[in-house]
Coordinates of C-alpha atoms in Angstrom, one line a residue:
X1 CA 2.8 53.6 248.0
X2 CA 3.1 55.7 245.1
X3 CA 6.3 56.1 243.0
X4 CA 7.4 57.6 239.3
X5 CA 10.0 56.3 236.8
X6 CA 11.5 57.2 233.3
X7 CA 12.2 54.8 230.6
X8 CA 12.4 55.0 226.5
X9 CA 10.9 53.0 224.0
X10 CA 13.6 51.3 221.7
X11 CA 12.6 53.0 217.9
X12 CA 13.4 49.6 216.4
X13 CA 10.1 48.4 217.9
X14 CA 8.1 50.8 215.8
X15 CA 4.8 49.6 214.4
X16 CA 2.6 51.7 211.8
X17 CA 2.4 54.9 213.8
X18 CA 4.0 54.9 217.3
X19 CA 5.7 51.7 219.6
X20 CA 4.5 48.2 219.2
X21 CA 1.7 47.8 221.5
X22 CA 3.0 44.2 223.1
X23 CA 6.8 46.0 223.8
X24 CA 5.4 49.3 225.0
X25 CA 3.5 47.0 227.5
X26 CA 6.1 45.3 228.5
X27 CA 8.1 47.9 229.1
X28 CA 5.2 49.4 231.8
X29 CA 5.4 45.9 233.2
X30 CA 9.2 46.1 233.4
X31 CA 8.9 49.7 234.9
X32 CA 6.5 49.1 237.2
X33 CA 7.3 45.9 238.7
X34 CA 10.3 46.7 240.0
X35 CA 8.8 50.1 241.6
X36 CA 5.6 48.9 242.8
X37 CA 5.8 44.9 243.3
X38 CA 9.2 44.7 244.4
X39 CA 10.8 42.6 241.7
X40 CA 10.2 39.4 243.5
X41 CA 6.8 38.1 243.0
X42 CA 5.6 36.9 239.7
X43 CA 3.3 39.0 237.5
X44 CA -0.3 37.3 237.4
X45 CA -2.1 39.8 234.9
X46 CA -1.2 42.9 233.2
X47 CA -3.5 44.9 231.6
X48 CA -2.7 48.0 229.3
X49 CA -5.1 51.1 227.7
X50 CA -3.5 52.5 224.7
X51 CA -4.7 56.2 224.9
X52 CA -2.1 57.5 222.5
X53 CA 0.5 56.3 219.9
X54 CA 4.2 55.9 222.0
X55 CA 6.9 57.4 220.7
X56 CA 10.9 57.5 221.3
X57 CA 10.1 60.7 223.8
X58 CA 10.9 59.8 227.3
X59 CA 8.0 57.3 228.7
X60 CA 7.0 58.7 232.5
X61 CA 5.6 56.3 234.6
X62 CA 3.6 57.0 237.7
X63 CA 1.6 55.0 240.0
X64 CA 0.5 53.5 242.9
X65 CA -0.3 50.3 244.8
X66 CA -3.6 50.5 246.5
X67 CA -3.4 47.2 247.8
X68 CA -0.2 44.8 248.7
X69 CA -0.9 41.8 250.9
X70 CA 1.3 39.2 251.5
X71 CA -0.6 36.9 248.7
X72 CA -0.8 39.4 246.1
X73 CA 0.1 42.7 245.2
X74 CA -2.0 45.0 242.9
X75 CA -0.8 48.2 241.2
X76 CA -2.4 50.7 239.2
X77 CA 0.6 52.7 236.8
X78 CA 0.1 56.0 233.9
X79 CA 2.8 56.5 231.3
X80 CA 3.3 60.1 230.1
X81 CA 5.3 61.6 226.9
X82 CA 5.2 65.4 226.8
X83 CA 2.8 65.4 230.0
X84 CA 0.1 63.9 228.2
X85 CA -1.1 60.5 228.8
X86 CA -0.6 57.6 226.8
X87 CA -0.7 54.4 228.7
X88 CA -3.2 53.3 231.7
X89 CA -3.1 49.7 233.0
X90 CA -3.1 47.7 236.3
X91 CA -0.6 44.7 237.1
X92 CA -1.5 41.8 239.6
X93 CA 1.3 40.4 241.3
X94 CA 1.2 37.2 243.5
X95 CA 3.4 34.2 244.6
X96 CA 2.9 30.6 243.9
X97 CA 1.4 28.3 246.0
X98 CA 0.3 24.7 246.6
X99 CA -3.3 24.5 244.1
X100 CA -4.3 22.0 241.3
X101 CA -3.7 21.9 238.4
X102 CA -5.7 21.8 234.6
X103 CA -4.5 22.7 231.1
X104 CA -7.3 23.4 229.1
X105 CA -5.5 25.2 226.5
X106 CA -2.9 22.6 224.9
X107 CA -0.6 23.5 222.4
X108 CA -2.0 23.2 218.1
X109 CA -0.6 20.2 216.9
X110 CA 2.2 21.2 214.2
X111 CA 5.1 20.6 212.7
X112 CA 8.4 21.9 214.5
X113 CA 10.3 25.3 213.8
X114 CA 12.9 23.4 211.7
X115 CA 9.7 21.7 209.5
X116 CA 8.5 25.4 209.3
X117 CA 9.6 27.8 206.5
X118 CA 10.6 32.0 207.4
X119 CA 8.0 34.9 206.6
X120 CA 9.3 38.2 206.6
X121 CA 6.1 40.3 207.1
X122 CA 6.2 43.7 205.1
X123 CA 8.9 46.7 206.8
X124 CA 6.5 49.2 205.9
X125 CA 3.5 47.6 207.9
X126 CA 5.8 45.9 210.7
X127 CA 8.8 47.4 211.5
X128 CA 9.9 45.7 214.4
X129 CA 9.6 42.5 212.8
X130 CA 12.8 42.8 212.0
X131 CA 13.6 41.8 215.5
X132 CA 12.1 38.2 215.5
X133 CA 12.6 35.4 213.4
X134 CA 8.3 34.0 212.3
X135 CA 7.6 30.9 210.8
X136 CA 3.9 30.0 210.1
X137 CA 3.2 26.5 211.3
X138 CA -0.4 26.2 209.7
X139 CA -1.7 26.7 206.0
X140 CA -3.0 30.3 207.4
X141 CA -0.9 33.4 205.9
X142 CA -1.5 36.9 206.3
X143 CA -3.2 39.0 203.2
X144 CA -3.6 35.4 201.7
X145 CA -7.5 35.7 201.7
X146 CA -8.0 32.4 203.7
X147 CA -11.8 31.3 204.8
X148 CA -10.1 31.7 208.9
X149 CA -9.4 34.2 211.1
X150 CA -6.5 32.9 212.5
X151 CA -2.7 32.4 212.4
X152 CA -0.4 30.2 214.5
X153 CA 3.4 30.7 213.9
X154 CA 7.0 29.5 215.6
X155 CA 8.3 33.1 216.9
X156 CA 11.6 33.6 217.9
X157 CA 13.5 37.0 218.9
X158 CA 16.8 37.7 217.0
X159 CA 19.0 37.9 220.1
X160 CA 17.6 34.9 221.2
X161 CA 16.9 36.5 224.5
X162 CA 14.9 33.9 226.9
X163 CA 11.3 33.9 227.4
X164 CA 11.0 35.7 230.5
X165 CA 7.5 37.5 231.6
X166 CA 8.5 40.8 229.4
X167 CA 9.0 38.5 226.4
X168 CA 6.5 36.8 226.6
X169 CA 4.0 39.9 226.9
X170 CA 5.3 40.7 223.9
X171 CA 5.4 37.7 221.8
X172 CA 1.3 37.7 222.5
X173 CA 0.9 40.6 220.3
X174 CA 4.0 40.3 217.8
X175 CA 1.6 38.3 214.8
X176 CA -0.7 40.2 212.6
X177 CA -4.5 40.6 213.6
X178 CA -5.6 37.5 212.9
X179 CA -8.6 39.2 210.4
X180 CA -5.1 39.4 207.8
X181 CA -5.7 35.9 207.5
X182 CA -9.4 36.3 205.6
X183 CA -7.7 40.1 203.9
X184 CA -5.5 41.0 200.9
X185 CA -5.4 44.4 201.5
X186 CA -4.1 45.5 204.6
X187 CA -5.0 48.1 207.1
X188 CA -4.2 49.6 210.3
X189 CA -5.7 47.2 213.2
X190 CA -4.3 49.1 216.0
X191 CA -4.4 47.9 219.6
X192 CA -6.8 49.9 222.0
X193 CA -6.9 47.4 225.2
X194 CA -4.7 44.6 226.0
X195 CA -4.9 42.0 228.6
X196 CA -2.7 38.8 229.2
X197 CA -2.7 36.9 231.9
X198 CA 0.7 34.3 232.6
X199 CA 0.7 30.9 233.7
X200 CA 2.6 28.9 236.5
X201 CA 5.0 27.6 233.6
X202 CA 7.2 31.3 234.2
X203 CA 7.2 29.9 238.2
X204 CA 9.2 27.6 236.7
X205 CA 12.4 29.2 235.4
X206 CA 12.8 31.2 231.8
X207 CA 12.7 29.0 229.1
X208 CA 14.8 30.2 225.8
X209 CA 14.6 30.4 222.0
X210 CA 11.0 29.4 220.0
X211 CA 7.8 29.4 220.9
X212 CA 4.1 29.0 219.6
X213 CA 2.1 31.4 219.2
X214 CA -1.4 31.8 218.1
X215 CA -3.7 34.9 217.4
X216 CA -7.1 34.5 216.5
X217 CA -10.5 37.0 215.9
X218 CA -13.2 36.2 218.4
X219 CA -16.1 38.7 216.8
X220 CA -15.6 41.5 214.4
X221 CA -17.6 44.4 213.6
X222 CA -18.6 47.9 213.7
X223 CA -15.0 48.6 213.4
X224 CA -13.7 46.8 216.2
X225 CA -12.0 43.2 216.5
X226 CA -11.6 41.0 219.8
X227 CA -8.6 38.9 219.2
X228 CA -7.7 36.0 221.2
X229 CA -4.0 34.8 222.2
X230 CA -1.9 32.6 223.2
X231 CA 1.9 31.7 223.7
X232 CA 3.0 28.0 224.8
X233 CA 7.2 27.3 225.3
X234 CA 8.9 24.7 222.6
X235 CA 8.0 21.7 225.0
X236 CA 4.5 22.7 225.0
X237 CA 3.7 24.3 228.3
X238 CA 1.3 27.2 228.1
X239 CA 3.0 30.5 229.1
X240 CA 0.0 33.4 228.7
X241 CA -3.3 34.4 227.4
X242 CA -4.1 37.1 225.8
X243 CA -7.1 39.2 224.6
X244 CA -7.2 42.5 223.3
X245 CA -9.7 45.1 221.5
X246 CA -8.9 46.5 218.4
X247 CA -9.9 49.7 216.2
X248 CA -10.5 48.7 212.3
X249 CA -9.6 51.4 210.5
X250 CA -9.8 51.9 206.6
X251 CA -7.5 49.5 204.2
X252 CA -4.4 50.9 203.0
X253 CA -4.5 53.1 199.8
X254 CA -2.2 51.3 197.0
X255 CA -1.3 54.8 196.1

Protein backbone atom coordinates (compact mmCIF):
# COMPACT_ATOMS: atom_id res chain seq x y z
CA UNK A 1 0.00 0.00 0.00
CA UNK A 2 1.34 3.22 -0.67
CA UNK A 3 -0.21 6.62 0.33
CA UNK A 4 0.83 10.57 0.69
CA UNK A 5 -0.23 13.13 3.33
CA UNK A 6 0.37 16.93 4.12
CA UNK A 7 0.95 18.31 7.49
CA UNK A 8 2.95 21.58 9.05
CA UNK A 9 5.39 21.85 11.68
CA UNK A 10 4.12 24.22 14.54
CA UNK A 11 6.95 27.28 14.41
CA UNK A 12 6.81 27.35 18.26
CA UNK A 13 8.77 24.00 18.15
CA UNK A 14 11.72 25.71 16.58
CA UNK A 15 15.15 24.59 17.69
CA UNK A 16 18.53 26.35 16.55
CA UNK A 17 17.96 26.15 12.75
CA UNK A 18 14.81 24.30 11.64
CA UNK A 19 11.92 22.03 13.87
CA UNK A 20 12.82 20.28 16.91
CA UNK A 21 14.03 16.90 15.93
CA UNK A 22 11.75 14.80 18.69
CA UNK A 23 8.31 16.98 17.41
CA UNK A 24 9.19 16.76 13.75
CA UNK A 25 9.34 12.95 14.45
CA UNK A 26 6.45 12.74 15.96
CA UNK A 27 4.70 14.41 13.74
CA UNK A 28 5.92 11.59 10.77
CA UNK A 29 4.68 9.13 13.38
CA UNK A 30 1.32 10.96 13.74
CA UNK A 31 1.12 11.19 9.87
CA UNK A 32 1.93 8.04 9.09
CA UNK A 33 0.25 5.97 11.45
CA UNK A 34 -2.94 6.75 10.67
CA UNK A 35 -2.14 6.29 6.72
CA UNK A 36 -0.17 3.33 6.78
CA UNK A 37 -0.95 1.26 10.18
CA UNK A 38 -4.46 2.06 10.45
CA UNK A 39 -4.58 3.99 13.71
CA UNK A 40 -5.26 0.96 15.80
CA UNK A 41 -2.16 -0.93 16.66
CA UNK A 42 0.39 0.49 18.88
CA UNK A 43 3.66 1.87 17.49
CA UNK A 44 6.71 -0.60 18.48
CA UNK A 45 9.68 1.55 17.02
CA UNK A 46 10.12 4.57 15.06
CA UNK A 47 13.06 5.49 13.53
CA UNK A 48 13.78 8.96 11.83
CA UNK A 49 16.94 10.31 9.38
CA UNK A 50 17.17 13.94 9.52
CA UNK A 51 18.42 14.77 5.98
CA UNK A 52 17.58 18.50 6.16
CA UNK A 53 16.57 21.16 8.71
CA UNK A 54 12.32 21.23 8.81
CA UNK A 55 10.80 24.22 8.40
CA UNK A 56 7.08 25.76 8.73
CA UNK A 57 6.70 24.89 4.72
CA UNK A 58 4.23 22.25 4.13
CA UNK A 59 5.77 18.74 5.42
CA UNK A 60 4.79 15.93 2.45
CA UNK A 61 4.69 12.65 3.52
CA UNK A 62 4.91 9.62 1.28
CA UNK A 63 5.20 6.00 1.82
CA UNK A 64 4.55 2.69 1.83
CA UNK A 65 3.98 -0.54 3.79
CA UNK A 66 5.95 -3.42 2.33
CA UNK A 67 4.79 -5.65 4.91
CA UNK A 68 1.40 -5.82 7.17
CA UNK A 69 0.65 -9.15 8.81
CA UNK A 70 -1.79 -9.57 11.23
CA UNK A 71 1.05 -9.40 14.15
CA UNK A 72 2.83 -6.47 12.94
CA UNK A 73 2.78 -3.94 10.49
CA UNK A 74 5.91 -2.23 9.04
CA UNK A 75 6.08 1.03 7.11
CA UNK A 76 8.68 2.80 5.36
CA UNK A 77 7.50 6.95 5.09
CA UNK A 78 9.73 10.36 3.20
CA UNK A 79 8.77 13.87 4.22
CA UNK A 80 9.30 16.55 1.57
CA UNK A 81 9.36 20.54 1.87
CA UNK A 82 9.78 22.26 -1.47
CA UNK A 83 10.21 18.64 -3.22
CA UNK A 84 13.32 17.98 -1.53
CA UNK A 85 13.69 15.47 1.07
CA UNK A 86 14.06 16.00 4.58
CA UNK A 87 12.97 13.11 6.67
CA UNK A 88 13.47 9.17 6.02
CA UNK A 89 12.37 6.67 8.72
CA UNK A 90 10.57 3.37 9.17
CA UNK A 91 7.72 2.62 11.93
CA UNK A 92 6.99 -0.91 13.37
CA UNK A 93 3.51 -1.41 14.40
CA UNK A 94 2.28 -4.45 16.30
CA UNK A 95 -0.48 -5.51 18.92
CA UNK A 96 0.03 -6.82 22.39
CA UNK A 97 -0.01 -10.12 23.33
CA UNK A 98 0.32 -12.63 26.15
CA UNK A 99 4.71 -12.67 26.79
CA UNK A 100 6.79 -12.10 29.99
CA UNK A 101 7.74 -9.68 31.38
CA UNK A 102 11.39 -7.87 32.76
CA UNK A 103 12.28 -4.16 33.54
CA UNK A 104 15.72 -3.82 33.30
CA UNK A 105 15.71 -0.15 33.06
CA UNK A 106 14.07 1.29 36.41
CA UNK A 107 13.48 4.56 37.03
CA UNK A 108 16.79 7.03 38.80
CA UNK A 109 15.99 7.32 42.21
CA UNK A 110 15.03 11.21 42.86
CA UNK A 111 13.35 13.48 44.48
CA UNK A 112 9.68 14.37 43.13
CA UNK A 113 8.70 17.35 40.62
CA UNK A 114 7.42 19.34 43.55
CA UNK A 115 11.11 18.73 45.52
CA UNK A 116 12.58 19.84 42.12
CA UNK A 117 13.23 23.51 41.28
CA UNK A 118 12.32 25.12 37.28
CA UNK A 119 15.23 25.68 34.57
CA UNK A 120 14.32 27.79 31.81
CA UNK A 121 17.03 26.70 29.23
CA UNK A 122 18.21 29.75 27.05
CA UNK A 123 15.33 31.13 24.12
CA UNK A 124 18.08 31.66 21.79
CA UNK A 125 19.44 28.01 21.99
CA UNK A 126 15.93 26.30 22.66
CA UNK A 127 13.08 27.80 21.50
CA UNK A 128 10.51 25.40 21.95
CA UNK A 129 11.30 25.07 25.51
CA UNK A 130 9.05 27.42 26.09
CA UNK A 131 6.46 24.76 25.60
CA UNK A 132 7.42 22.50 28.66
CA UNK A 133 7.83 23.17 32.07
CA UNK A 134 11.94 21.24 33.09
CA UNK A 135 12.98 20.63 36.37
CA UNK A 136 16.46 18.97 36.88
CA UNK A 137 16.21 16.19 39.51
CA UNK A 138 20.01 15.51 39.79
CA UNK A 139 23.14 17.80 40.72
CA UNK A 140 23.80 17.62 36.66
CA UNK A 141 23.03 21.16 34.87
CA UNK A 142 23.63 22.13 31.46
CA UNK A 143 26.86 24.54 30.53
CA UNK A 144 27.66 23.86 34.29
CA UNK A 145 31.00 22.08 33.43
CA UNK A 146 30.10 18.91 35.51
CA UNK A 147 32.67 15.69 35.46
CA UNK A 148 29.18 13.64 33.64
CA UNK A 149 27.71 13.36 30.64
CA UNK A 150 24.42 13.24 31.70
CA UNK A 151 21.20 14.97 32.81
CA UNK A 152 17.96 13.56 34.24
CA UNK A 153 15.07 16.13 34.66
CA UNK A 154 10.94 16.15 35.61
CA UNK A 155 9.53 17.35 32.00
CA UNK A 156 6.19 18.40 31.66
CA UNK A 157 4.35 20.12 28.60
CA UNK A 158 2.56 23.44 29.15
CA UNK A 159 -0.88 22.36 28.11
CA UNK A 160 -0.43 19.49 30.13
CA UNK A 161 -1.47 17.34 27.20
CA UNK A 162 -1.22 13.46 28.25
CA UNK A 163 1.62 11.27 27.45
CA UNK A 164 0.39 9.57 24.51
CA UNK A 165 2.98 7.76 21.88
CA UNK A 166 3.53 11.30 20.06
CA UNK A 167 4.50 12.85 23.39
CA UNK A 168 6.36 10.70 24.46
CA UNK A 169 8.63 10.55 21.17
CA UNK A 170 9.15 13.83 21.82
CA UNK A 171 9.86 14.14 25.38
CA UNK A 172 13.04 11.60 24.50
CA UNK A 173 14.71 14.35 22.79
CA UNK A 174 13.34 17.65 24.50
CA UNK A 175 16.75 17.86 27.23
CA UNK A 176 20.01 19.21 25.99
CA UNK A 177 22.82 16.73 24.63
CA UNK A 178 23.76 15.33 27.54
CA UNK A 179 27.77 16.50 26.58
CA UNK A 180 26.17 20.19 28.00
CA UNK A 181 26.56 18.69 31.21
CA UNK A 182 30.66 18.46 31.04
CA UNK A 183 30.43 22.17 28.53
CA UNK A 184 30.16 25.96 29.36
CA UNK A 185 30.04 26.98 26.02
CA UNK A 186 27.45 25.85 23.99
CA UNK A 187 27.20 24.59 20.53
CA UNK A 188 24.99 23.20 17.99
CA UNK A 189 24.58 19.27 18.65
CA UNK A 190 22.06 18.65 16.01
CA UNK A 191 20.22 15.35 15.61
CA UNK A 192 21.21 13.28 12.47
CA UNK A 193 19.46 9.66 13.43
CA UNK A 194 16.91 9.00 15.97
CA UNK A 195 15.49 5.80 17.14
CA UNK A 196 13.09 5.05 20.12
CA UNK A 197 11.53 2.15 20.76
CA UNK A 198 8.00 2.26 23.30
CA UNK A 199 7.20 -0.03 25.93
CA UNK A 200 3.89 -2.11 26.89
CA UNK A 201 3.28 0.75 29.65
CA UNK A 202 1.42 2.97 26.41
CA UNK A 203 -0.79 -0.67 26.01
CA UNK A 204 -1.91 0.47 29.03
CA UNK A 205 -3.85 3.81 28.62
CA UNK A 206 -2.18 7.52 28.37
CA UNK A 207 -0.93 8.54 31.41
CA UNK A 208 -0.82 12.61 32.04
CA UNK A 209 1.31 15.45 33.41
CA UNK A 210 5.29 14.78 34.56
CA UNK A 211 7.53 12.43 33.63
CA UNK A 212 11.31 11.44 33.95
CA UNK A 213 13.46 11.80 31.60
CA UNK A 214 17.03 11.03 31.15
CA UNK A 215 19.60 11.77 28.31
CA UNK A 216 23.02 10.58 28.55
CA UNK A 217 26.40 10.42 25.95
CA UNK A 218 27.37 6.82 25.29
CA UNK A 219 30.84 7.68 23.24
CA UNK A 220 31.89 11.05 21.75
CA UNK A 221 34.25 11.82 19.21
CA UNK A 222 35.36 12.78 15.86
CA UNK A 223 32.53 15.06 15.82
CA UNK A 224 29.83 12.87 16.59
CA UNK A 225 27.93 11.86 19.96
CA UNK A 226 25.64 8.69 20.60
CA UNK A 227 23.26 9.75 23.23
CA UNK A 228 21.20 7.38 25.16
CA UNK A 229 17.45 7.98 26.36
CA UNK A 230 14.93 7.25 28.31
CA UNK A 231 11.33 8.42 29.48
CA UNK A 232 9.54 6.57 32.52
CA UNK A 233 5.62 7.94 33.59
CA UNK A 234 5.34 9.69 37.33
CA UNK A 235 4.65 6.11 38.94
CA UNK A 236 7.68 4.83 37.45
CA UNK A 237 6.79 2.66 34.58
CA UNK A 238 9.24 2.89 31.67
CA UNK A 239 7.59 4.37 28.56
CA UNK A 240 10.58 4.42 25.59
CA UNK A 241 14.18 4.24 24.73
CA UNK A 242 15.84 6.24 22.86
CA UNK A 243 19.21 6.47 20.98
CA UNK A 244 20.27 8.85 18.53
CA UNK A 245 23.55 10.08 16.54
CA UNK A 246 24.53 13.49 16.68
CA UNK A 247 26.85 15.98 14.56
CA UNK A 248 29.23 18.20 16.91
CA UNK A 249 29.61 21.12 15.38
CA UNK A 250 31.87 24.24 16.54
CA UNK A 251 30.94 26.11 20.03
CA UNK A 252 28.95 29.17 19.75
CA UNK A 253 30.96 32.47 19.05
CA UNK A 254 30.28 34.98 22.19
CA UNK A 255 30.19 37.59 19.58
Amino acid sequence: MTTDTDVRIDPLWWSWEGAHGGHAAAVALAAVRDRFAGGAQAVRTLTTHFLAPVDTRPLHFSGTSPAAGRRTATCVFTGHQGGQPVLLGSALFGPGREGPSYDGQPAPDVPGPDECAQVELPGHLAPFAKQLEIRPATADLPLAGGDRAELVAWVRFSDHRPLDAAAVLTLTDVLPPALYARWRTPRPVPTAELTVHFTDALDQGVTEDWALVRIRTDHAGAGWAVDDGAVWSADGRLLALGRQSRVVRAAVSAG
